[in-house]
Amino acid sequence: MSSQKPSLRGMALLNDAELNHGTAFSEEERKAYGLEGLLPPGVETLERQMERIFRHLEAKPNDLERYIYLNSLVDRNETLFYKVLRSDPATFVPVIYAPTLAQACKMFSHLYRRPRGMYITLEMKGRIAEVLRNWPEKDVRTICVTTGGRILGLGDIGVNGMGIPIGKLQLYTVCGSVPPCSLLPVQLDIGTTNAALRADPLYLGLRHEPPSVEELDAFVEEFVTAVQEVFPGCCLHFEDWKGTDALRYLAKYRDRVLCYNDDIQGTAAVTLAGLITALKVKNEKLSEQRFVFLGAGSSGLGISDLLVTAMKTEGLSEEEACARITLLDVNGLIEPSRTDLSEEQKRFAHPAEPSTDLLKTIRRVNASVLVGVSTSGEAFNQAVIEEMARLNERPVIFSLSLPLTNAECTAEQAYQWSDGRALFAGGQQFPNVELNGRTFYPGQANNFYIFSALGLAIYATRPKIVTDELIIEAAHALADQVDAVALERGRLFPPQAHIIEVAVTSAVRLAEFIFDHGMSGVERPEDIRAWIETLTYNPDY
């Protein structure tokens, strides 16, 4: 048993996921906590319990069933759940998060078993702080909050989006070793534009359209204020909000409270990390590149904004950095004659003839880096990849859209159509590719490399805000962990099997940055790594 004696006994103890050890309770513990007769007589180790879980998982027909099984496990025995997942993150992350989670979210109301996290609805206006106090844990350090407005390429799925903050925060613990008791998933239920969901008799959310911008802004303001009141110093991790809302709220709150948006800043940081490693192969600077983005929503703009900041550190002016970035969206090139551009997009509206032709745009700007965040499946066709390969000895091609059906191209297509010269990363993990007697190891630009480390650093140091400079440092901390051998094999990111060590190493570097720049809310320890390691979660009885 842990050093802290449980306050519960008998069935109440067995029904408490955080304290329950199941068949691993010793004979002495069974006597002490009124468990005799409530468990089979065999006493097992945690490792033996894991063996049973692995056998159950092997018998499941697909990853969705494994996802359902694992989420029932965390409801029964939190320690065993995290021990299993941390035993092989590369295998289990795709099961509890993308790509399996996209399918699970579509069915969330149908799969619902028991409460996890909090649901804050429009009907709670005026008393959100009162509702938040219903959460049993008082020292909440990070809240992952969504409206379900833009989930994994699925669009607006309302309260079904709750699967995202649940899964995201589980990865904080699986990859970043952040104690799960400090994490709170929150669904802001503002209604949904999805008429099919509203008509579904099993749908669990509000059955009306979202409110006006003004009403939503007031609701979000009350929520943000209530979080600061109930959980002082808590970090708000905005996740999968509708693009315009995501950009607006990040701009509104980033300098006021401790917060960040993973779709904007996390995606930007992991993309920047991949670019840094790719440019090590090319022996070129970031400020020398010519970027073309297919997709000009919150992710595309977030990456572009971070690239501008990073290029300015290499000596470019704001105007020079922006000029190196060209964006296209569903309506074509972002250029000044467009009347439908947001303020954020206008920053990248460079003089050019209107066009919807990606290939011609690549050729016109002599692109060296092509990034897809469009959810437009197969948009990087053979002609596009071949043109990138014609213009560059080592073209950089990032196909980041999820799920697989939305990917702009596959790793195999990028390597095959570039004759193996592409420096490729995907939004999901593609299998290794055999081509011309060589094996290529495509990397995955997975945000978990960033938010797990950032989450641990924030948990430890309790900074006041998250700055762009901190996000850029996270990218460098990740990129610097890709060694020369990995680069030789075409890996742009560390192996996912090493994610726990990678996240802790990055978190230490981020903590050093936070302390060096006077951003911390705690005193600086003598040995930062040793200090952080004492704060990490280790799933053992």
PDB file of C-alpha atoms in Angstrom, residues 130-355:
ATOM      1  CA  GLU A 130     -20.099  27.379  -7.526  1.00  0.00           C
ATOM      2  CA  VAL A 131     -20.292  24.432  -9.934  1.00  0.00           C
ATOM      3  CA  LEU A 132     -16.498  24.126 -10.243  1.00  0.00           C
ATOM      4  CA  ARG A 133     -16.298  23.722  -6.472  1.00  0.00           C
ATOM      5  CA  ASN A 134     -18.134  20.409  -6.873  1.00  0.00           C
ATOM      6  CA  TRP A 135     -14.885  18.902  -8.178  1.00  0.00           C
ATOM      7  CA  PRO A 136     -13.411  16.869  -5.290  1.00  0.00           C
ATOM      8  CA  GLU A 137      -9.747  17.736  -5.928  1.00  0.00           C
ATOM      9  CA  LYS A 138      -8.882  21.281  -4.838  1.00  0.00           C
ATOM     10  CA  ASP A 139      -5.285  21.523  -6.119  1.00  0.00           C
ATOM     11  CA  VAL A 140      -6.021  21.442  -9.842  1.00  0.00           C
ATOM     12  CA  ARG A 141      -2.977  22.587 -11.841  1.00  0.00           C
ATOM     13  CA  THR A 142      -4.188  22.120 -15.436  1.00  0.00           C
ATOM     14  CA  ILE A 143      -7.639  22.188 -17.006  1.00  0.00           C
ATOM     15  CA  CYS A 144      -7.980  20.985 -20.592  1.00  0.00           C
ATOM     16  CA  VAL A 145     -11.133  22.630 -21.917  1.00  0.00           C
ATOM     17  CA  THR A 146     -13.017  22.249 -25.191  1.00  0.00           C
ATOM     18  CA  THR A 147     -16.315  23.300 -26.716  1.00  0.00           C
ATOM     19  CA  GLY A 148     -16.203  20.358 -29.124  1.00  0.00           C
ATOM     20  CA  GLY A 149     -16.338  22.847 -31.978  1.00  0.00           C
ATOM     21  CA  ARG A 150     -13.591  21.340 -34.118  1.00  0.00           C
ATOM     22  CA  ILE A 151     -12.570  17.808 -33.171  1.00  0.00           C
ATOM     23  CA  LEU A 152      -9.905  15.838 -35.096  1.00  0.00           C
ATOM     24  CA  GLY A 153     -11.258  16.774 -38.499  1.00  0.00           C
ATOM     25  CA  LEU A 154     -14.803  15.790 -37.441  1.00  0.00           C
ATOM     26  CA  GLY A 155     -16.108  19.341 -37.150  1.00  0.00           C
ATOM     27  CA  ASP A 156     -18.577  20.359 -34.449  1.00  0.00           C
ATOM     28  CA  ILE A 157     -19.520  17.343 -32.329  1.00  0.00           C
ATOM     29  CA  GLY A 158     -20.630  19.232 -29.234  1.00  0.00           C
ATOM     30  CA  VAL A 159     -20.430  17.388 -25.945  1.00  0.00           C
ATOM     31  CA  ASN A 160     -19.065  14.310 -27.727  1.00  0.00           C
ATOM     32  CA  GLY A 161     -15.811  16.263 -27.827  1.00  0.00           C
ATOM     33  CA  MET A 162     -15.289  15.518 -24.117  1.00  0.00           C
ATOM     34  CA  GLY A 163     -13.253  12.500 -25.166  1.00  0.00           C
ATOM     35  CA  ILE A 164     -10.512  14.893 -26.263  1.00  0.00           C
ATOM     36  CA  PRO A 165      -9.691  16.628 -22.943  1.00  0.00           C
ATOM     37  CA  ILE A 166     -10.012  13.282 -21.157  1.00  0.00           C
ATOM     38  CA  GLY A 167      -7.547  11.637 -23.546  1.00  0.00           C
ATOM     39  CA  LYS A 168      -5.244  14.653 -23.722  1.00  0.00           C
ATOM     40  CA  LEU A 169      -4.805  14.818 -19.974  1.00  0.00           C
ATOM     41  CA  GLN A 170      -4.222  11.081 -19.786  1.00  0.00           C
ATOM     42  CA  LEU A 171      -1.251  11.720 -22.088  1.00  0.00           C
ATOM     43  CA  TYR A 172       0.027  14.371 -19.662  1.00  0.00           C
ATOM     44  CA  THR A 173       0.452  11.486 -17.248  1.00  0.00           C
ATOM     45  CA  VAL A 174       1.430   8.706 -19.663  1.00  0.00           C
ATOM     46  CA  CYS A 175       4.089  10.779 -21.456  1.00  0.00           C
ATOM     47  CA  GLY A 176       4.836  13.675 -19.115  1.00  0.00           C
ATOM     48  CA  SER A 177       4.491  11.975 -15.718  1.00  0.00           C
ATOM     49  CA  VAL A 178       2.165  14.723 -14.458  1.00  0.00           C
ATOM     50  CA  PRO A 179       0.168  13.483 -11.421  1.00  0.00           C
ATOM     51  CA  PRO A 180      -3.364  12.701 -12.656  1.00  0.00           C
ATOM     52  CA  CYS A 181      -5.012  14.131  -9.543  1.00  0.00           C
ATOM     53  CA  SER A 182      -3.841  17.608 -10.648  1.00  0.00           C
ATOM     54  CA  LEU A 183      -5.621  17.403 -14.023  1.00  0.00           C
ATOM     55  CA  LEU A 184      -9.235  18.261 -14.840  1.00  0.00           C
ATOM     56  CA  PRO A 185     -10.979  17.694 -18.215  1.00  0.00           C
ATOM     57  CA  VAL A 186     -13.753  20.216 -18.886  1.00  0.00           C
ATOM     58  CA  GLN A 187     -16.405  20.339 -21.595  1.00  0.00           C
ATOM     59  CA  LEU A 188     -18.014  23.728 -22.138  1.00  0.00           C
ATOM     60  CA  ASP A 189     -21.370  22.699 -23.557  1.00  0.00           C
ATOM     61  CA  ILE A 190     -22.555  25.649 -25.630  1.00  0.00           C
ATOM     62  CA  GLY A 191     -24.797  23.600 -27.925  1.00  0.00           C
ATOM     63  CA  THR A 192     -23.853  22.325 -31.359  1.00  0.00           C
ATOM     64  CA  THR A 193     -24.398  23.172 -35.005  1.00  0.00           C
ATOM     65  CA  ASN A 194     -24.561  19.432 -35.708  1.00  0.00           C
ATOM     66  CA  ALA A 195     -28.249  18.758 -36.435  1.00  0.00           C
ATOM     67  CA  ALA A 196     -27.733  14.993 -36.607  1.00  0.00           C
ATOM     68  CA  LEU A 197     -26.405  14.970 -33.060  1.00  0.00           C
ATOM     69  CA  ARG A 198     -29.214  17.145 -31.791  1.00  0.00           C
ATOM     70  CA  ALA A 199     -31.661  14.602 -33.244  1.00  0.00           C
ATOM     71  CA  ASP A 200     -29.839  11.587 -31.754  1.00  0.00           C
ATOM     72  CA  PRO A 201     -31.911  10.313 -28.783  1.00  0.00           C
ATOM     73  CA  LEU A 202     -28.718   9.180 -27.008  1.00  0.00           C
ATOM     74  CA  TYR A 203     -26.866  12.480 -27.431  1.00  0.00           C
ATOM     75  CA  LEU A 204     -25.913  13.780 -23.982  1.00  0.00           C
ATOM     76  CA  GLY A 205     -25.410  17.480 -24.693  1.00  0.00           C
ATOM     77  CA  LEU A 206     -27.574  20.580 -25.066  1.00  0.00           C
ATOM     78  CA  ARG A 207     -29.891  20.307 -28.067  1.00  0.00           C
ATOM     79  CA  HIS A 208     -29.670  23.800 -29.492  1.00  0.00           C
ATOM     80  CA  GLU A 209     -27.436  25.927 -31.713  1.00  0.00           C
ATOM     81  CA  PRO A 210     -24.429  27.703 -30.134  1.00  0.00           C
ATOM     82  CA  PRO A 211     -25.079  31.225 -28.836  1.00  0.00           C
ATOM     83  CA  SER A 212     -24.068  34.536 -30.382  1.00  0.00           C
ATOM     84  CA  VAL A 213     -20.440  35.616 -30.190  1.00  0.00           C
ATOM     85  CA  GLU A 214     -21.313  38.166 -27.533  1.00  0.00           C
ATOM     86  CA  GLU A 215     -23.077  35.607 -25.336  1.00  0.00           C
ATOM     87  CA  LEU A 216     -20.266  33.088 -25.818  1.00  0.00           C
ATOM     88  CA  ASP A 217     -17.629  35.677 -24.932  1.00  0.00           C
ATOM     89  CA  ALA A 218     -19.452  36.502 -21.686  1.00  0.00           C
ATOM     90  CA  PHE A 219     -19.777  32.781 -20.850  1.00  0.00           C
ATOM     91  CA  VAL A 220     -16.077  32.095 -21.497  1.00  0.00           C
ATOM     92  CA  GLU A 221     -15.078  35.183 -19.507  1.00  0.00           C
ATOM     93  CA  GLU A 222     -17.057  33.944 -16.514  1.00  0.00           C
ATOM     94  CA  PHE A 223     -15.490  30.489 -16.857  1.00  0.00           C
ATOM     95  CA  VAL A 224     -11.923  31.831 -17.059  1.00  0.00           C
ATOM     96  CA  THR A 225     -12.532  34.112 -14.078  1.00  0.00           C
ATOM     97  CA  ALA A 226     -14.129  31.289 -12.087  1.00  0.00           C
ATOM     98  CA  VAL A 227     -11.156  29.000 -12.721  1.00  0.00           C
ATOM     99  CA  GLN A 228      -8.780  31.627 -11.324  1.00  0.00           C
ATOM    100  CA  GLU A 229     -11.004  31.956  -8.248  1.00  0.00           C
ATOM    101  CA  VAL A 230     -11.553  28.242  -7.537  1.00  0.00           C
ATOM    102  CA  PHE A 231      -8.171  26.899  -8.705  1.00  0.00           C
ATOM    103  CA  PRO A 232      -5.673  29.787  -8.344  1.00  0.00           C
ATOM    104  CA  GLY A 233      -2.724  29.545 -10.727  1.00  0.00           C
ATOM    105  CA  CYS A 234      -4.351  26.762 -12.770  1.00  0.00           C
ATOM    106  CA  CYS A 235      -3.223  26.529 -16.394  1.00  0.00           C
ATOM    107  CA  LEU A 236      -5.982  26.571 -19.015  1.00  0.00           C
ATOM    108  CA  HIS A 237      -5.176  24.314 -21.953  1.00  0.00           C
ATOM    109  CA  PHE A 238      -7.594  25.280 -24.746  1.00  0.00           C
ATOM    110  CA  GLU A 239      -8.249  22.322 -27.052  1.00  0.00           C
ATOM    111  CA  ASP A 240     -10.210  21.839 -30.282  1.00  0.00           C
ATOM    112  CA  TRP A 241     -12.188  25.075 -30.313  1.00  0.00           C
ATOM    113  CA  LYS A 242     -13.644  26.397 -33.541  1.00  0.00           C
ATOM    114  CA  GLY A 243     -10.824  28.167 -35.380  1.00  0.00           C
ATOM    115  CA  THR A 244     -12.066  31.739 -35.022  1.00  0.00           C
ATOM    116  CA  ASP A 245     -12.861  31.189 -31.336  1.00  0.00           C
ATOM    117  CA  ALA A 246      -9.478  29.540 -30.742  1.00  0.00           C
ATOM    118  CA  LEU A 247      -7.561  32.495 -32.161  1.00  0.00           C
ATOM    119  CA  ARG A 248      -9.730  35.093 -30.432  1.00  0.00           C
ATOM    120  CA  TYR A 249      -9.547  33.583 -26.958  1.00  0.00           C
ATOM    121  CA  LEU A 250      -5.827  32.890 -27.111  1.00  0.00           C
ATOM    122  CA  ALA A 251      -5.216  36.528 -28.064  1.00  0.00           C
ATOM    123  CA  LYS A 252      -7.575  37.694 -25.311  1.00  0.00           C
ATOM    124  CA  TYR A 253      -6.238  35.615 -22.428  1.00  0.00           C
ATOM    125  CA  ARG A 254      -2.606  34.718 -23.168  1.00  0.00           C
ATOM    126  CA  ASP A 255      -1.240  37.801 -21.358  1.00  0.00           C
ATOM    127  CA  ARG A 256      -3.892  37.755 -18.608  1.00  0.00           C
ATOM    128  CA  VAL A 257      -3.821  34.195 -17.273  1.00  0.00           C
ATOM    129  CA  LEU A 258      -1.699  31.075 -17.463  1.00  0.00           C
ATOM    130  CA  CYS A 259      -2.997  29.447 -20.652  1.00  0.00           C
ATOM    131  CA  TYR A 260      -2.110  28.112 -24.076  1.00  0.00           C
ATOM    132  CA  ASN A 261      -3.874  26.588 -27.056  1.00  0.00           C
ATOM    133  CA  ASP A 262      -2.449  23.259 -28.104  1.00  0.00           C
ATOM    134  CA  ASP A 263      -3.974  23.303 -31.593  1.00  0.00           C
ATOM    135  CA  ILE A 264      -2.274  26.635 -32.250  1.00  0.00           C
ATOM    136  CA  GLN A 265       0.876  26.677 -30.122  1.00  0.00           C
ATOM    137  CA  GLY A 266       1.459  22.960 -29.572  1.00  0.00           C
ATOM    138  CA  THR A 267       1.058  22.187 -33.265  1.00  0.00           C
ATOM    139  CA  ALA A 268       3.310  25.145 -34.061  1.00  0.00           C
ATOM    140  CA  ALA A 269       6.000  24.000 -31.639  1.00  0.00           C
ATOM    141  CA  VAL A 270       6.129  20.386 -32.787  1.00  0.00           C
ATOM    142  CA  THR A 271       6.162  21.529 -36.419  1.00  0.00           C
ATOM    143  CA  LEU A 272       8.972  23.963 -35.664  1.00  0.00           C
ATOM    144  CA  ALA A 273      10.889  21.157 -33.937  1.00  0.00           C
ATOM    145  CA  GLY A 274      10.541  18.976 -37.036  1.00  0.00           C
ATOM    146  CA  LEU A 275      11.683  21.846 -39.257  1.00  0.00           C
ATOM    147  CA  ILE A 276      14.715  22.456 -37.049  1.00  0.00           C
ATOM    148  CA  THR A 277      15.801  18.834 -37.377  1.00  0.00           C
ATOM    149  CA  ALA A 278      15.052  18.755 -41.121  1.00  0.00           C
ATOM    150  CA  LEU A 279      17.158  21.855 -41.638  1.00  0.00           C
ATOM    151  CA  LYS A 280      20.039  20.224 -39.775  1.00  0.00           C
ATOM    152  CA  VAL A 281      20.025  17.640 -42.559  1.00  0.00           C
ATOM    153  CA  LYS A 282      19.926  20.389 -45.192  1.00  0.00           C
ATOM    154  CA  ASN A 283      22.449  22.529 -43.277  1.00  0.00           C
ATOM    155  CA  GLU A 284      20.236  25.563 -43.814  1.00  0.00           C
ATOM    156  CA  LYS A 285      18.665  28.220 -41.611  1.00  0.00           C
ATOM    157  CA  LEU A 286      14.993  28.665 -40.912  1.00  0.00           C
ATOM    158  CA  SER A 287      15.144  32.222 -42.197  1.00  0.00           C
ATOM    159  CA  GLU A 288      16.344  30.974 -45.595  1.00  0.00           C
ATOM    160  CA  GLN A 289      13.239  28.879 -46.268  1.00  0.00           C
ATOM    161  CA  ARG A 290      10.192  29.662 -48.399  1.00  0.00           C
ATOM    162  CA  PHE A 291       7.093  28.177 -46.776  1.00  0.00           C
ATOM    163  CA  VAL A 292       3.819  27.227 -48.420  1.00  0.00           C
ATOM    164  CA  PHE A 293       0.909  26.219 -46.191  1.00  0.00           C
ATOM    165  CA  LEU A 294      -2.197  24.460 -47.409  1.00  0.00           C
ATOM    166  CA  GLY A 295      -4.596  25.433 -44.659  1.00  0.00           C
ATOM    167  CA  ALA A 296      -4.949  28.874 -43.104  1.00  0.00           C
ATOM    168  CA  GLY A 297      -7.048  28.134 -40.045  1.00  0.00           C
ATOM    169  CA  SER A 298      -5.936  28.225 -36.420  1.00  0.00           C
ATOM    170  CA  SER A 299      -3.219  25.562 -36.894  1.00  0.00           C
ATOM    171  CA  GLY A 300      -1.767  27.075 -40.066  1.00  0.00           C
ATOM    172  CA  LEU A 301      -1.806  30.566 -38.611  1.00  0.00           C
ATOM    173  CA  GLY A 302      -0.384  29.378 -35.301  1.00  0.00           C
ATOM    174  CA  ILE A 303       2.548  27.692 -37.035  1.00  0.00           C
ATOM    175  CA  SER A 304       3.094  30.726 -39.249  1.00  0.00           C
ATOM    176  CA  ASP A 305       3.059  33.128 -36.298  1.00  0.00           C
ATOM    177  CA  LEU A 306       5.610  31.041 -34.401  1.00  0.00           C
ATOM    178  CA  LEU A 307       7.802  30.773 -37.489  1.00  0.00           C
ATOM    179  CA  VAL A 308       7.795  34.564 -37.784  1.00  0.00           C
ATOM    180  CA  THR A 309       8.928  34.895 -34.169  1.00  0.00           C
ATOM    181  CA  ALA A 310      11.616  32.236 -34.685  1.00  0.00           C
ATOM    182  CA  MET A 311      12.893  33.835 -37.907  1.00  0.00           C
ATOM    183  CA  LYS A 312      13.098  37.221 -36.196  1.00  0.00           C
ATOM    184  CA  THR A 313      15.543  35.663 -33.722  1.00  0.00           C
ATOM    185  CA  GLU A 314      17.713  34.855 -36.770  1.00  0.00           C
ATOM    186  CA  GLY A 315      17.758  38.511 -37.780  1.00  0.00           C
ATOM    187  CA  LEU A 316      14.794  38.990 -40.102  1.00  0.00           C
ATOM    188  CA  SER A 317      12.386  41.862 -39.660  1.00  0.00           C
ATOM    189  CA  GLU A 318       8.681  41.206 -39.106  1.00  0.00           C
ATOM    190  CA  GLU A 319       7.942  42.074 -42.732  1.00  0.00           C
ATOM    191  CA  GLU A 320      10.786  39.919 -44.092  1.00  0.00           C
ATOM    192  CA  ALA A 321       9.688  36.928 -42.020  1.00  0.00           C
ATOM    193  CA  CYS A 322       6.026  37.230 -43.033  1.00  0.00           C
ATOM    194  CA  ALA A 323       7.053  37.532 -46.692  1.00  0.00           C
ATOM    195  CA  ARG A 324       8.591  34.056 -46.560  1.00  0.00           C
ATOM    196  CA  ILE A 325       5.236  32.456 -45.709  1.00  0.00           C
ATOM    197  CA  THR A 326       2.485  31.844 -48.276  1.00  0.00           C
ATOM    198  CA  LEU A 327      -0.883  30.421 -47.252  1.00  0.00           C
ATOM    199  CA  LEU A 328      -3.822  28.920 -49.121  1.00  0.00           C
ATOM    200  CA  ASP A 329      -7.194  27.946 -47.707  1.00  0.00           C
ATOM    201  CA  VAL A 330     -10.341  26.384 -49.144  1.00  0.00           C
ATOM    202  CA  ASN A 331     -10.976  29.580 -51.136  1.00  0.00           C
ATOM    203  CA  GLY A 332      -7.468  29.807 -52.536  1.00  0.00           C
ATOM    204  CA  LEU A 333      -4.431  31.981 -52.029  1.00  0.00           C
ATOM    205  CA  ILE A 334      -4.377  34.395 -49.088  1.00  0.00           C
ATOM    206  CA  GLU A 335      -3.854  37.666 -50.995  1.00  0.00           C
ATOM    207  CA  PRO A 336      -5.030  41.283 -50.568  1.00  0.00           C
ATOM    208  CA  SER A 337      -7.976  41.246 -52.988  1.00  0.00           C
ATOM    209  CA  ARG A 338      -9.799  38.701 -50.801  1.00  0.00           C
ATOM    210  CA  THR A 339     -12.651  40.243 -48.802  1.00  0.00           C
ATOM    211  CA  ASP A 340     -13.166  37.228 -46.516  1.00  0.00           C
ATOM    212  CA  LEU A 341      -9.840  37.312 -44.647  1.00  0.00           C
ATOM    213  CA  SER A 342      -9.571  37.447 -40.879  1.00  0.00           C
ATOM    214  CA  GLU A 343      -7.253  39.958 -39.245  1.00  0.00           C
ATOM    215  CA  GLU A 344      -4.827  37.127 -38.505  1.00  0.00           C
ATOM    216  CA  GLN A 345      -4.788  36.061 -42.167  1.00  0.00           C
ATOM    217  CA  LYS A 346      -4.233  39.595 -43.488  1.00  0.00           C
ATOM    218  CA  ARG A 347      -0.755  39.532 -41.980  1.00  0.00           C
ATOM    219  CA  PHE A 348       0.188  36.969 -44.644  1.00  0.00           C
ATOM    220  CA  ALA A 349      -1.762  38.444 -47.573  1.00  0.00           C
ATOM    221  CA  HIS A 350       1.048  39.234 -50.010  1.00  0.00           C
ATOM    222  CA  PRO A 351       0.481  40.889 -53.408  1.00  0.00           C
ATOM    223  CA  ALA A 352      -0.246  38.164 -55.973  1.00  0.00           C
ATOM    224  CA  GLU A 353      -2.820  37.178 -58.565  1.00  0.00           C
ATOM    225  CA  PRO A 354      -5.805  35.302 -57.072  1.00  0.00           C
ATOM    226  CA  SER A 355      -5.291  31.554 -57.405  1.00  0.00           C
TER     227      SER A 355
END
